[in-house]
Short mmCIF file of C-alpha atoms and ligand atoms in Angstrom, two decimals:
data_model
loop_
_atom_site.label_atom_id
_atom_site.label_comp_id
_atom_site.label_asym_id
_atom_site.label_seq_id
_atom_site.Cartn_x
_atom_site.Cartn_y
_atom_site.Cartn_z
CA UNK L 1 144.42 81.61 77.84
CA UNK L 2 148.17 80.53 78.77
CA UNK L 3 149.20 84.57 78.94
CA UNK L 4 146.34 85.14 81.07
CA UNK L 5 147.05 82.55 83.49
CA UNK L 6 150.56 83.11 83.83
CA UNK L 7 149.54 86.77 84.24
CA UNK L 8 146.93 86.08 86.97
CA UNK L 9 149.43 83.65 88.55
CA UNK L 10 152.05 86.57 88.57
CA UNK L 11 149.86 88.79 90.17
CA UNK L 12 148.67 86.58 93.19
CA UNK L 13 152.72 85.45 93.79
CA UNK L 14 153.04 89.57 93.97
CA UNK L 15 150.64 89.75 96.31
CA UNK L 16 152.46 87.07 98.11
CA UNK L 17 155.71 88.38 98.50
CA UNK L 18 154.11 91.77 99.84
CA UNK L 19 152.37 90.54 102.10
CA UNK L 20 155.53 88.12 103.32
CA UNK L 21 157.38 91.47 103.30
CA UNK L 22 159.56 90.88 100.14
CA UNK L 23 157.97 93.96 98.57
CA UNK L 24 158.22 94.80 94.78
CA UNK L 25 160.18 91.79 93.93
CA UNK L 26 160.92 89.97 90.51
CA UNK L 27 159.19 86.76 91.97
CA UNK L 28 155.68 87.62 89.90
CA UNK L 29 157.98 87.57 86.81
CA UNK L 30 159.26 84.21 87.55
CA UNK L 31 156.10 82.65 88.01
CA UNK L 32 154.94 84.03 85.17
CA UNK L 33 157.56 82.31 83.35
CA UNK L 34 157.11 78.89 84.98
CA UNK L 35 153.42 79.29 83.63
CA UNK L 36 154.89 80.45 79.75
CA UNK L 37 158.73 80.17 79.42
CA UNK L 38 158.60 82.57 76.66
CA UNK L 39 156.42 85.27 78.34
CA UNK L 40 158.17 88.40 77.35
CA UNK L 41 156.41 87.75 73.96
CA UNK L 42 153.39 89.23 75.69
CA UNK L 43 155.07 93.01 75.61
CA UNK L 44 153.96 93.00 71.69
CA UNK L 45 150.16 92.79 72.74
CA UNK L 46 150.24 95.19 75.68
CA UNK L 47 152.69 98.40 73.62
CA UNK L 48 152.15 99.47 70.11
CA UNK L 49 156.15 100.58 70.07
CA UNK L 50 158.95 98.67 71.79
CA UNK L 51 162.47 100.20 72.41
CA UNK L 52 165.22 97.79 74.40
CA UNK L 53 168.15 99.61 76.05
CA UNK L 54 171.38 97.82 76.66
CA UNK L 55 175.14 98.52 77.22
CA UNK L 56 177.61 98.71 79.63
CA UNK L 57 176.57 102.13 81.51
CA UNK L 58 173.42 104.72 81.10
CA UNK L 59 170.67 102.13 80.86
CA UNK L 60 168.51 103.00 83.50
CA UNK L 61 168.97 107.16 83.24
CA UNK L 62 168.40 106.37 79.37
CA UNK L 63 165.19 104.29 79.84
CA UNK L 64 163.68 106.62 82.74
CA UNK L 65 164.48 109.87 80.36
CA UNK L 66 162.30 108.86 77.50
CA UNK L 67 159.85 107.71 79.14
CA UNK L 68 159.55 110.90 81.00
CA UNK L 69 159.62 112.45 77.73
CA UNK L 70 157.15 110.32 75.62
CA UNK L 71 154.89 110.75 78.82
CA UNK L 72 155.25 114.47 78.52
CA UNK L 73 154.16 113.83 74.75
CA UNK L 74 151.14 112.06 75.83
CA UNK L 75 152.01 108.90 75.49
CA UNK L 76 151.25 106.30 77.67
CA UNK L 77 154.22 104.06 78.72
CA UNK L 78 155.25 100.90 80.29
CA UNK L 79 159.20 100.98 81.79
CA UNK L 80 161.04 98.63 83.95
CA UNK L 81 162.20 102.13 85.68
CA UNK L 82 163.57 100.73 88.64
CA UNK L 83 166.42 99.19 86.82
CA UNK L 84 165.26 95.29 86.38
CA UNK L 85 166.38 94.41 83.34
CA UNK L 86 166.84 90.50 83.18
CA UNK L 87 164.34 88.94 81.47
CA UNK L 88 162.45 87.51 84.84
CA UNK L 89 162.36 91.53 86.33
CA UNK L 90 160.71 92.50 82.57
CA UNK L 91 158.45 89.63 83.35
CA UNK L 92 157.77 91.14 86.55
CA UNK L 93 157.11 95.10 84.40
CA UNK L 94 154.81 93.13 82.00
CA UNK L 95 152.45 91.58 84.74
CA UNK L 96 152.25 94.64 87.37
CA UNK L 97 151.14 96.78 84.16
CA UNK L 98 148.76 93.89 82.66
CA UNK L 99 145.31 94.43 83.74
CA UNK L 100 143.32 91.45 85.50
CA UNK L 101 141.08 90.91 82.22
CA UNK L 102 142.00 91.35 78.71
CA UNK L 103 144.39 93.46 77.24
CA UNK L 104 145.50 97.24 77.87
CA UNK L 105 147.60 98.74 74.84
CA UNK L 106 150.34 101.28 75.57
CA UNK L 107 152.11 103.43 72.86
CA UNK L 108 155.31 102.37 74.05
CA UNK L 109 157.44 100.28 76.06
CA UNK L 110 160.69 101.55 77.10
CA UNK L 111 162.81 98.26 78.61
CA UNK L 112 166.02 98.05 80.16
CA UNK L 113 168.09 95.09 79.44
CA UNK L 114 170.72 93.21 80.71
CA UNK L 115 173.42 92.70 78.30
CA UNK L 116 173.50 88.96 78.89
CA UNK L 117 170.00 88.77 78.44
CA UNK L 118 169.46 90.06 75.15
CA UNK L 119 169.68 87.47 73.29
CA UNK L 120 166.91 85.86 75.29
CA UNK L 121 164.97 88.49 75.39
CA UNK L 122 165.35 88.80 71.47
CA UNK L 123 164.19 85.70 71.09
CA UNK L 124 160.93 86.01 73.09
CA UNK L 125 160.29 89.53 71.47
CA UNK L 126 161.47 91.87 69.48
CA UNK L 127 161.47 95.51 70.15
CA UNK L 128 161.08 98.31 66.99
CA UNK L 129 164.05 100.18 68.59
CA UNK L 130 167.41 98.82 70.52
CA UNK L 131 169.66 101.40 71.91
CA UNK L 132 173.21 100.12 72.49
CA UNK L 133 175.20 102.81 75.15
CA UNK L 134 178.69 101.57 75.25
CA UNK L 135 180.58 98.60 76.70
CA UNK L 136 183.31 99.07 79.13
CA UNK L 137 185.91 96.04 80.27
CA UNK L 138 186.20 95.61 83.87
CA UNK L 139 189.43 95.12 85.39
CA UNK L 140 188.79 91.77 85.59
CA UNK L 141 187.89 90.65 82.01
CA UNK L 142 191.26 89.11 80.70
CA UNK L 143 190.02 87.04 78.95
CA UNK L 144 188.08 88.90 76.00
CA UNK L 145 184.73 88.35 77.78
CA UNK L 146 183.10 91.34 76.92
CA UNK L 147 184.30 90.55 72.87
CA UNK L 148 182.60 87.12 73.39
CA UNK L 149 179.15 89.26 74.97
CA UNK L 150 179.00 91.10 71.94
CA UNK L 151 179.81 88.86 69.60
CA UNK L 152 176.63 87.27 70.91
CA UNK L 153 174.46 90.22 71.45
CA UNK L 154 175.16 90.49 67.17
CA UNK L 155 174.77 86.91 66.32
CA UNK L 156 171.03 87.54 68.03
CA UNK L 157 170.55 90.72 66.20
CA UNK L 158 171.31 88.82 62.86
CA UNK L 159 167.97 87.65 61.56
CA UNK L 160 165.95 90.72 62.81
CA UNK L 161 164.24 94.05 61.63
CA UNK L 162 165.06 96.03 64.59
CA UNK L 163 166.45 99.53 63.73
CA UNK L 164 169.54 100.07 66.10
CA UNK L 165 171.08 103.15 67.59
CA UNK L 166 174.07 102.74 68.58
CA UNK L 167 176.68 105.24 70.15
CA UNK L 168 179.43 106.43 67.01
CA UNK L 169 182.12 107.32 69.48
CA UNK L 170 182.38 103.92 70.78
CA UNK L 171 184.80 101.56 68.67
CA UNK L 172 182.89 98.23 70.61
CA UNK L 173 179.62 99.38 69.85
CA UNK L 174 180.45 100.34 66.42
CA UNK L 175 180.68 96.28 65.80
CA UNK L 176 177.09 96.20 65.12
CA UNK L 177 177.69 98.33 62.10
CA UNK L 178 178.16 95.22 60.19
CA UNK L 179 174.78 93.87 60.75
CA UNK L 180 172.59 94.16 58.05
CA UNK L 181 170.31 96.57 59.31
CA UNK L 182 168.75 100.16 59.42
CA UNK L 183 171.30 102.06 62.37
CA UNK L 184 171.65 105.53 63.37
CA UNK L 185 174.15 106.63 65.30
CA UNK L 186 174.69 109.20 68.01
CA UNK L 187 178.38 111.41 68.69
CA UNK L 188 180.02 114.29 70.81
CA UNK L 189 181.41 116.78 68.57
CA UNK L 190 184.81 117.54 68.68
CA UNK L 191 185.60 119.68 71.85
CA UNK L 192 182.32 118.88 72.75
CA UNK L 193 182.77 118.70 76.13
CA UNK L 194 185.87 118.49 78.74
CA UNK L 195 184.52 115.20 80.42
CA UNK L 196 186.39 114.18 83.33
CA UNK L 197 189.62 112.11 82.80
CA UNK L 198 189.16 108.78 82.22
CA UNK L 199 191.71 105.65 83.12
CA UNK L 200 192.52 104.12 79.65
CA UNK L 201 191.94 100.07 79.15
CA UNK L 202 192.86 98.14 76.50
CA UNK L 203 189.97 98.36 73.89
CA UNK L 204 191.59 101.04 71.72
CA UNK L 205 191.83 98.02 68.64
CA UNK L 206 190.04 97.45 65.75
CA UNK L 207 187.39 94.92 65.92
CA UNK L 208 188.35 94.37 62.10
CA UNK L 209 191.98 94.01 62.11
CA UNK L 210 192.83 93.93 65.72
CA UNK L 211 195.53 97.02 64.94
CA UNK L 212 195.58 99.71 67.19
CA UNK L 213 193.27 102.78 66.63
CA UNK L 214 194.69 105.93 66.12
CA UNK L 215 192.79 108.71 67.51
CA UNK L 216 191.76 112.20 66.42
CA UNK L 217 190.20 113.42 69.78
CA UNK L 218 189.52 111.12 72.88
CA UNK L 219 186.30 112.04 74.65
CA UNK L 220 187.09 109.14 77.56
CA UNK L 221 187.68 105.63 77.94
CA UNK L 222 187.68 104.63 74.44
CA UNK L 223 185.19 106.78 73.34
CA UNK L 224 186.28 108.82 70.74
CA UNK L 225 186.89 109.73 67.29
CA UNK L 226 189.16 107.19 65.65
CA UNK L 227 190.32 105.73 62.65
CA UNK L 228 192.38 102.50 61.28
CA UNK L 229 194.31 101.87 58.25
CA UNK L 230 192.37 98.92 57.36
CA UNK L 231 189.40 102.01 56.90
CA UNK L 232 187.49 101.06 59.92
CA UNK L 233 186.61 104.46 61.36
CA UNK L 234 183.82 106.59 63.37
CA UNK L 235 180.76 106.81 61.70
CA UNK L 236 179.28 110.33 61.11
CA UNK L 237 176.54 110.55 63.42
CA UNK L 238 172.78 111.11 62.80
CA UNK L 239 172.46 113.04 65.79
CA UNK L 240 175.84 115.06 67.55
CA UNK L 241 175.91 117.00 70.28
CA UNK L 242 178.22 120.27 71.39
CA UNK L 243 179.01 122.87 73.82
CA UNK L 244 177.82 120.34 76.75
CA UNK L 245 178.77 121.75 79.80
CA UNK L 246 177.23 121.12 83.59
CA UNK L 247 176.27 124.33 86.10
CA UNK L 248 174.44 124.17 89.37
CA UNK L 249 171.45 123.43 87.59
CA UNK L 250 172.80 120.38 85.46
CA UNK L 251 174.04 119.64 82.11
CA UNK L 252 173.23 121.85 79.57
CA UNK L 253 173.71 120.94 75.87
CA UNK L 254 173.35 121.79 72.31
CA UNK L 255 172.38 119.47 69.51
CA UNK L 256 171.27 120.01 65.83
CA UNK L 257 171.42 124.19 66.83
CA UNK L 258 169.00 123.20 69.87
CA UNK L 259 169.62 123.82 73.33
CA UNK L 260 168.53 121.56 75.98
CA UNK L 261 169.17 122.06 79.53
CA UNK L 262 168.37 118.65 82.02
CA UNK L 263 168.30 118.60 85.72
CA UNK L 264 171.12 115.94 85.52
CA UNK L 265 174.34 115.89 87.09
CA UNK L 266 177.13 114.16 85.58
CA UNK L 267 179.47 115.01 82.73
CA UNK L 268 179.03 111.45 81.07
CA UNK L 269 175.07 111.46 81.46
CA UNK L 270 175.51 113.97 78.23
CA UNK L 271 175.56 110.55 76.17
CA UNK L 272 172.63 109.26 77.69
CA UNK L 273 170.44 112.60 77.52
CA UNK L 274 171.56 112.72 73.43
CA UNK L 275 170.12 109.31 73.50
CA UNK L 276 166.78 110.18 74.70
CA UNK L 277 166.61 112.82 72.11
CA UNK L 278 167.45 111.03 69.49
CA UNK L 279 164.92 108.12 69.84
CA UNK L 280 161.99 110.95 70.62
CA UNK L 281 162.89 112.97 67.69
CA UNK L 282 163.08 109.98 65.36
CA UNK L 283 159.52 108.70 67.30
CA UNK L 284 158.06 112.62 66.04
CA UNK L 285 158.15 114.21 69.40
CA UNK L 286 158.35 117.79 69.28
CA UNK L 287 161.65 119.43 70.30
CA UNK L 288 159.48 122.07 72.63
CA UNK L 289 158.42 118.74 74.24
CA UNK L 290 161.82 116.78 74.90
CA UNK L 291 162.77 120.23 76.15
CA UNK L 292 159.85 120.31 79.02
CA UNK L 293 160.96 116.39 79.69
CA UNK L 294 164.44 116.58 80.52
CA UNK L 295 163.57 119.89 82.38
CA UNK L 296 161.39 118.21 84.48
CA UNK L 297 162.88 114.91 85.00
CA UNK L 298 163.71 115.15 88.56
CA UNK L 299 161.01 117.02 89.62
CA UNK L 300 158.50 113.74 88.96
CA UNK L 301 161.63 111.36 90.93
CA UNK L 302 161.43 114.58 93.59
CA UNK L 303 157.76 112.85 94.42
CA UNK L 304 155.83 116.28 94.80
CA UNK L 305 152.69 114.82 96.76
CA UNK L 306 149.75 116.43 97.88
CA UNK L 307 147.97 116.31 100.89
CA UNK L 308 144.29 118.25 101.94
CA UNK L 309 144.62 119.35 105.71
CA UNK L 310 141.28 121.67 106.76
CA UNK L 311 140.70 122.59 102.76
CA UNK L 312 144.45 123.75 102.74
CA UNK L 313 147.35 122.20 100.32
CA UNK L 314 150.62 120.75 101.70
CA UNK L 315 153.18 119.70 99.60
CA UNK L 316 155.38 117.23 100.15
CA UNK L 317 158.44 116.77 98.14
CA UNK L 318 162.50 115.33 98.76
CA UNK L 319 165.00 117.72 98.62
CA UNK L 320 168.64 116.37 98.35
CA UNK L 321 170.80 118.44 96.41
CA UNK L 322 170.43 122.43 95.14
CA UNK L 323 169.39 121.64 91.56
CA UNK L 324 165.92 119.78 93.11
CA UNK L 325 165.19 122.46 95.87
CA UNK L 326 165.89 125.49 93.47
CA UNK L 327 162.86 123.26 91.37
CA UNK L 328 160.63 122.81 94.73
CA UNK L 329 161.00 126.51 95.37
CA UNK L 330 160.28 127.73 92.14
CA UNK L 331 157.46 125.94 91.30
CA UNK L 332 156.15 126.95 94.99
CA UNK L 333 156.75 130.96 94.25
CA UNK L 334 154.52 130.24 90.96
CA UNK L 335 151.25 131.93 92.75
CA UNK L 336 151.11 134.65 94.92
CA UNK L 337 148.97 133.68 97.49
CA UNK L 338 149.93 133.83 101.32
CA UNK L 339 152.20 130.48 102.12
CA UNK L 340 154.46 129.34 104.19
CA UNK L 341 157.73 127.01 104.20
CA UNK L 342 159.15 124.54 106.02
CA UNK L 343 162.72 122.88 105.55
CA UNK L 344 163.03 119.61 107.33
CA UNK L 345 167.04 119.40 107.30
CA UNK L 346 168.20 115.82 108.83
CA UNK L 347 172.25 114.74 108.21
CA UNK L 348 171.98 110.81 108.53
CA UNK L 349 173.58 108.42 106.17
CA UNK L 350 170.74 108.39 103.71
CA UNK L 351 170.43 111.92 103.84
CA UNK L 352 174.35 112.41 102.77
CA UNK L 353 175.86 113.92 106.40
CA UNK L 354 177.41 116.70 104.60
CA UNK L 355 174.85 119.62 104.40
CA UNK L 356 177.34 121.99 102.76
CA UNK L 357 174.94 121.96 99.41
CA UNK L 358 172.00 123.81 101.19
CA UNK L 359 174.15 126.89 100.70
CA UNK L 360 173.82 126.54 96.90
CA UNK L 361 169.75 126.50 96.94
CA UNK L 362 168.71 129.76 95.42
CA UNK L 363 166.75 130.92 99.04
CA UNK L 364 166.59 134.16 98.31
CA UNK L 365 164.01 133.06 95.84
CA UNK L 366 161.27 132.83 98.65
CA UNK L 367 162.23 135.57 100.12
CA UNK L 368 158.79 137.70 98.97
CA UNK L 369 155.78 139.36 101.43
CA UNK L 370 153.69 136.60 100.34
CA UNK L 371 155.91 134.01 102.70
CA UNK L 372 154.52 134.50 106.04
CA UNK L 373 156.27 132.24 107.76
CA UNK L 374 159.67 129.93 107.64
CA UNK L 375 159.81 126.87 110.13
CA UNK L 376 163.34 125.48 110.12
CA UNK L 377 162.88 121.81 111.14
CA UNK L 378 164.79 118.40 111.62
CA UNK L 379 167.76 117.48 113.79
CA UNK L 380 169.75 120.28 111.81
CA UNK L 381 167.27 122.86 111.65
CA UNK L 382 169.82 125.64 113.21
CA UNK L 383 171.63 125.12 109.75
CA UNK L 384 168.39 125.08 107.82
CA UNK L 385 167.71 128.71 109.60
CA UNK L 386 170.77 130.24 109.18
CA UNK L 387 170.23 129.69 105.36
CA UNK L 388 167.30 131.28 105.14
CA UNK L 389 168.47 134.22 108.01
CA UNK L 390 171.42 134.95 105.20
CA UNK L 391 169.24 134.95 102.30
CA UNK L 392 167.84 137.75 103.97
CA UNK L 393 164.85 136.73 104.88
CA UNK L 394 163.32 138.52 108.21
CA UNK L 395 164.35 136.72 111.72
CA UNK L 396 161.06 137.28 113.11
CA UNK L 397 159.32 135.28 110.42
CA UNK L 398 161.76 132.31 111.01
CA UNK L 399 160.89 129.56 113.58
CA UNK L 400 163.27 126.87 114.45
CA UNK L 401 161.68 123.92 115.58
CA UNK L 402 163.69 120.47 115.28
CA UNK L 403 160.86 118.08 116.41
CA UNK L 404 159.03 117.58 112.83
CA UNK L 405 155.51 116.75 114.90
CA UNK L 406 155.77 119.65 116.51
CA UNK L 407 156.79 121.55 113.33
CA UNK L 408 153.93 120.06 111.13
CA UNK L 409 151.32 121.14 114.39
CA UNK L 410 152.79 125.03 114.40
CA UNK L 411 152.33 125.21 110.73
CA UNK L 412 149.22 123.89 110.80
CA UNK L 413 147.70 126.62 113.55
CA UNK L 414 148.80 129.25 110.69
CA UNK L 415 146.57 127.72 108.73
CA UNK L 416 148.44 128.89 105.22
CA UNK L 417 148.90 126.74 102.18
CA UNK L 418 152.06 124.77 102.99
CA UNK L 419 155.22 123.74 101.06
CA UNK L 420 157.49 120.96 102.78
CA UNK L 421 161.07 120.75 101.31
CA UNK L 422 162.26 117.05 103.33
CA UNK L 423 165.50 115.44 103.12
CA UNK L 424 165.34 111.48 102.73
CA UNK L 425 164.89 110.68 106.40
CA UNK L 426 162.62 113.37 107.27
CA UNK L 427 160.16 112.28 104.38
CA UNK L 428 158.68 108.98 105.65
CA UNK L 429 157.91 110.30 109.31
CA UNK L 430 156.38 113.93 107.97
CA UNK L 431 154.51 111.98 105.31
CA UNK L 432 153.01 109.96 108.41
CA UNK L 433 152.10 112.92 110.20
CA UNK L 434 150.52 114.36 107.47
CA UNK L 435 148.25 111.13 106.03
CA UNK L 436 147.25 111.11 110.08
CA UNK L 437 146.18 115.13 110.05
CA UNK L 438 144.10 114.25 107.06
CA UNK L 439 140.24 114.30 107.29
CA UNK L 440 140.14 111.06 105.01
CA UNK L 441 141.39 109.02 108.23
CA UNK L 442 138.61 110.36 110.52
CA UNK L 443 136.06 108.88 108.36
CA UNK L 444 137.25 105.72 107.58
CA UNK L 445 137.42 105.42 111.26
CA UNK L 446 133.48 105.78 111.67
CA UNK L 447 133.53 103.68 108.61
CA UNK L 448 134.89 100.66 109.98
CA UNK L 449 132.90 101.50 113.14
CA UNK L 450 129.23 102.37 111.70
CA UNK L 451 129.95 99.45 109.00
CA UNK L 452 128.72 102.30 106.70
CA UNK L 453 129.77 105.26 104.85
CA UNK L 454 129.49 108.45 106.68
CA UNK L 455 130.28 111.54 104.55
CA UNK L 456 129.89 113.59 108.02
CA UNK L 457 132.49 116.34 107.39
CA UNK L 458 131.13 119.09 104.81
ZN1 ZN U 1 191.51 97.99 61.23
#
C-alpha cells in the first residue's frame, strides 16, 4: 500500500511540475522517496532482469544501446535514458513507468547510476547485472578521491550475488576482481584500434602494491594491457574486440569473428558498444539482433514521426550530421512510389553554424525518377540546393523556398507522399505546421464546439 502511495504521490507532484513549467523533472522521484525512503526497492516488482551501469564515462550511450537492443529482441524495457542516474532521478524512471493500479512487469531494466550513488542504490535493490566502464581522475582529485569512491563502490558490492562486468583494460576497474563474485570482463585486442591520444594521469599503479605498471600496449589513459611484478595483471577477457575503426557511417568493429557496424561516432564509444554486446549475448540475444540494434540506434533518437495530411504520409525526422541523413534517405528510397523531399537547412547555435557536413550526405542517393520534386528550405536553403544541384539532381525539379510555412504549403499542393529531413531549429516550427495541416485538429474543433463527437470527414 506504501509503494502505491508513494507512486500515486509521484505521479500527481509530476503533474505538478509540468504544469508549473518545470517539465520532466526528478521532483516525482523525490516525493516518492519522502513517501518510502527506500523506494528503488520497487524496480524488483516492476522488471524481471535488472542491469546497473556505472563508471566514470559511457554510462548513458551504454544504457541507451542495450536497451535499444533488448527492445529490438522484443523485450520490453524500463531505462533512465535521459541520463538521471542518482537514486532520486531512478525514482523518478520507476514512477513515470509504474502504472496507476497494480503492477506492470518488464523483462528488463537497464539503469544508469551515479558512481556515488551506488552504494545506495545497492542497498535499496540489487540489480542481476552491474556494468562498471572505467574511472578516470580529474585534474582536480589530489587527494586519492576516486581510490576512496571505489573502495566504497566494492565494500557495497561485498555481500551480494550480482554478476559484474567490468572493463579488463582498466587497472581501477580491475579492483573489483577481488570480490568474491561471478565477473566477466570485456578488452580491446592488441592493435585494436588507433584511439586518439590520450593525456596520461597518474593511475598507472597497482592497486595491490602501489608499484608502477609496466605496460605491453596502451590503448589511452590508463587503459591498457599491463602487468606488475607482484602478478597483478590484465585479465583475459570474456569478450575482446578488434579491427575497430570509425568511417562516415560510424564505428565499425569486430568481436568473437563478428562484425558489427553502429551509427556511433567516437573512437572511445568502441568500449561502450562491446559492452552492450556483451551483456545481450550473455542475456541470449541473437547476434543477427544486436546487429539490427546498434544499426539502428540513431535512427529511433533521429525521432522519425508521422503525420496524415489529405490520406498522404509526411515524415518528419532531425537531421544533424551525414551518418543520420544518409539513414533518413535510405530508408525514404525503400519504395518506389512518387515522393518528394524537402531539406529544411537552418545554421543557429543548436543547429551547429557550420553546415560543411551536408556535403558528406550521400544525395545522390535520391536522385531517382520517382523524386518529383526537391524543396530546399530554411534560412540556408541556397546551401541545401546547391547540394542537391551537385548531386546531380535536375534544376527544374529543385525549389528553393526559405520560409518553412510556405515550403510545407508548396509541398502540400503536390500532393506526393512527403519526407522532411529538419535540422534542430527547423523541427519544432515544421512539426507545428504540420500537427495544424492535420485533419485530427479540424474535428476536435467541432468537438469542443458541438460538445460531441463528429466523425464528419470520410
Ligand atoms: Zn603489484
Amino acid at each position: 500500500m506504501r509503494t502505491q502511495f508513494a507512486i500515486w504521490a509521484g505521479k500527481i507532484a509530476g503533474k505538478i511540475s509540468k504544469m508549473i513549467g518545470f517539465g520532466g523533472s526528478t521532483i516525482p522521484g523525490v516525493i516518492a522517496r519522502i513517501v518510502d525512503g527506500a523506494f528503488l526497492r520497487h524496480l524488483r516488482r516492476n522488471a524481471k532482469t535488472i542491469i546497473y551501469i556505472t563508471g566514470t564515462n559511457g554510462k548513458t550511450t551504454t544504457t541507451n544501446l542495450i536497451a535499444k537492443i533488448l527492445e529490438t529482441s522484443g523485450k520490453t524495457v524500463i531505462a533512465n535514458r535521459e541520463g538521471a542516474n542518482m537514486v532520486t532521478g531512478i525514482s523518478a524512471t520507476i514512477v513515470r513507468n509504474a502504472p496507476l493500479l497494480g503492477v506492470s512487469l518488464h523483462d528488463v531494466a537497464v539503469i544508469e547510476v551515479d558512481e556515488a550513488s551506488l552504494p545506495r542504490a545497492l542497498s535499496e535493490c540489487q540489480p542481476d547485472y552491474l556494468i562498471v566502464t572505467n574511472f578516470f581522475r580529474d585534474q582536480l582529485d589530489r587527494y586519492g578521491e576516486i581510490d576512496m569512491l571505489i573502495q566504497k563502490m566494492i565494500t557495497s558490492l561485498q555481500s551480494t550475488k550480482v554478476k559484474l562486468i567490468l572493463n579488463a583494460d582498466d587497472p581501477f576497474v580491475h579492483r573489483f576482481a577481488a570480490l568474491p563474485i561471478e565477473k566477466l570482463y570485456i578488452g580491446m585486442s592488441e592493435n585494436a584500434c588507433q584511439f586518439p591520444s590520450y593525456k596520461m594521469g597518474e593511475s598507472k599503479f597497482c592497486p595491490n602494491c602501489m608499484n608502477e605498471l609496466s605496460y605491453r600496449y596502451v590503448h589511452f589513459g590508463q587503459l591498457g594491457h599491463y602487468e606488475c611484478s607482484c602478478g597483478f595483471s590484465r585479465p583475459h577477457p570474456d569478450f575482446s574486440a578488434e579491427k575497430v575503426y570509425q568511417n562516415d557511417k560510424g564505428i565499425h568493429l569486430l568481436s568473437d569473428r563478428e562484425y558489427y557496424q553502429t551509427t556511433l561516432k567516437g573512437l572511445y564509444n568502441a568500449y561502450n558498444v562491446l559492452f552492450a554486446i556483451s551483456i545481450c549475448k550473455t542475456l541470449g540475444v541473437e547476434s543477427n539482433v544486436i546487429r539490427t540494434g546498434l544499426l539502428t540506434y540513431q535512427l529511433l533518437a533521429g525521432r522519425m514521426q508521422e503525420f496524415i495530411i489529405d490520406h498522404v504520409s509526411w515524415k518528419l525526422n532531425l537531421v544533424k550530421n551525414p551518418a543520420g541523413g544518409n539513414l533518413t534517405l535510405a530508408e525514404f528510397m525503400r519504395t518506389k512510389e512518387e515522393k518528394q523531399l524537402i531539406f529544411c537547412l537552418n545554421d543557429l547555435l543548436a543547429d551547429g553554424e557550420d553546415i560543411s557536413w551536408i556535403w558528406d550526405i550521400d544525395m545522390e542517393m535520391a536522385n531517382q525518377e520517382e523524386v518529383k520534386f526537391f524543396i530546399a528550405s530554411g534560412k540556408r536553403a541556397h546551401d541545401a540546393a546547391l547540394r542537391m544541384k551537385y548531386s546531380g539532381i535536375p534544376t527544374e525539379k529543385i525549389v528553393i523556398i526559405p520560409d518553412l510555412k510556405e515550403a510545407v504549403l508548396e509541398a502540400r499542393r503536390n500532393g506526393l507522399p512527403t519526407n522532411i529531413m529538419a535540422t534542430y531549429t527547423c523541427l519544432s516550427p515544421i512539426g507545428a505546421l504540420l500537427r495544424g495541416e492535420t485533419g485530427k485538429e479540424k474535428v476536435y474543433r467541432r468537438f469542443h464546439f458541438w460538445g460531441l463527437t463528429l466523425r464528419n470527414r470520410g
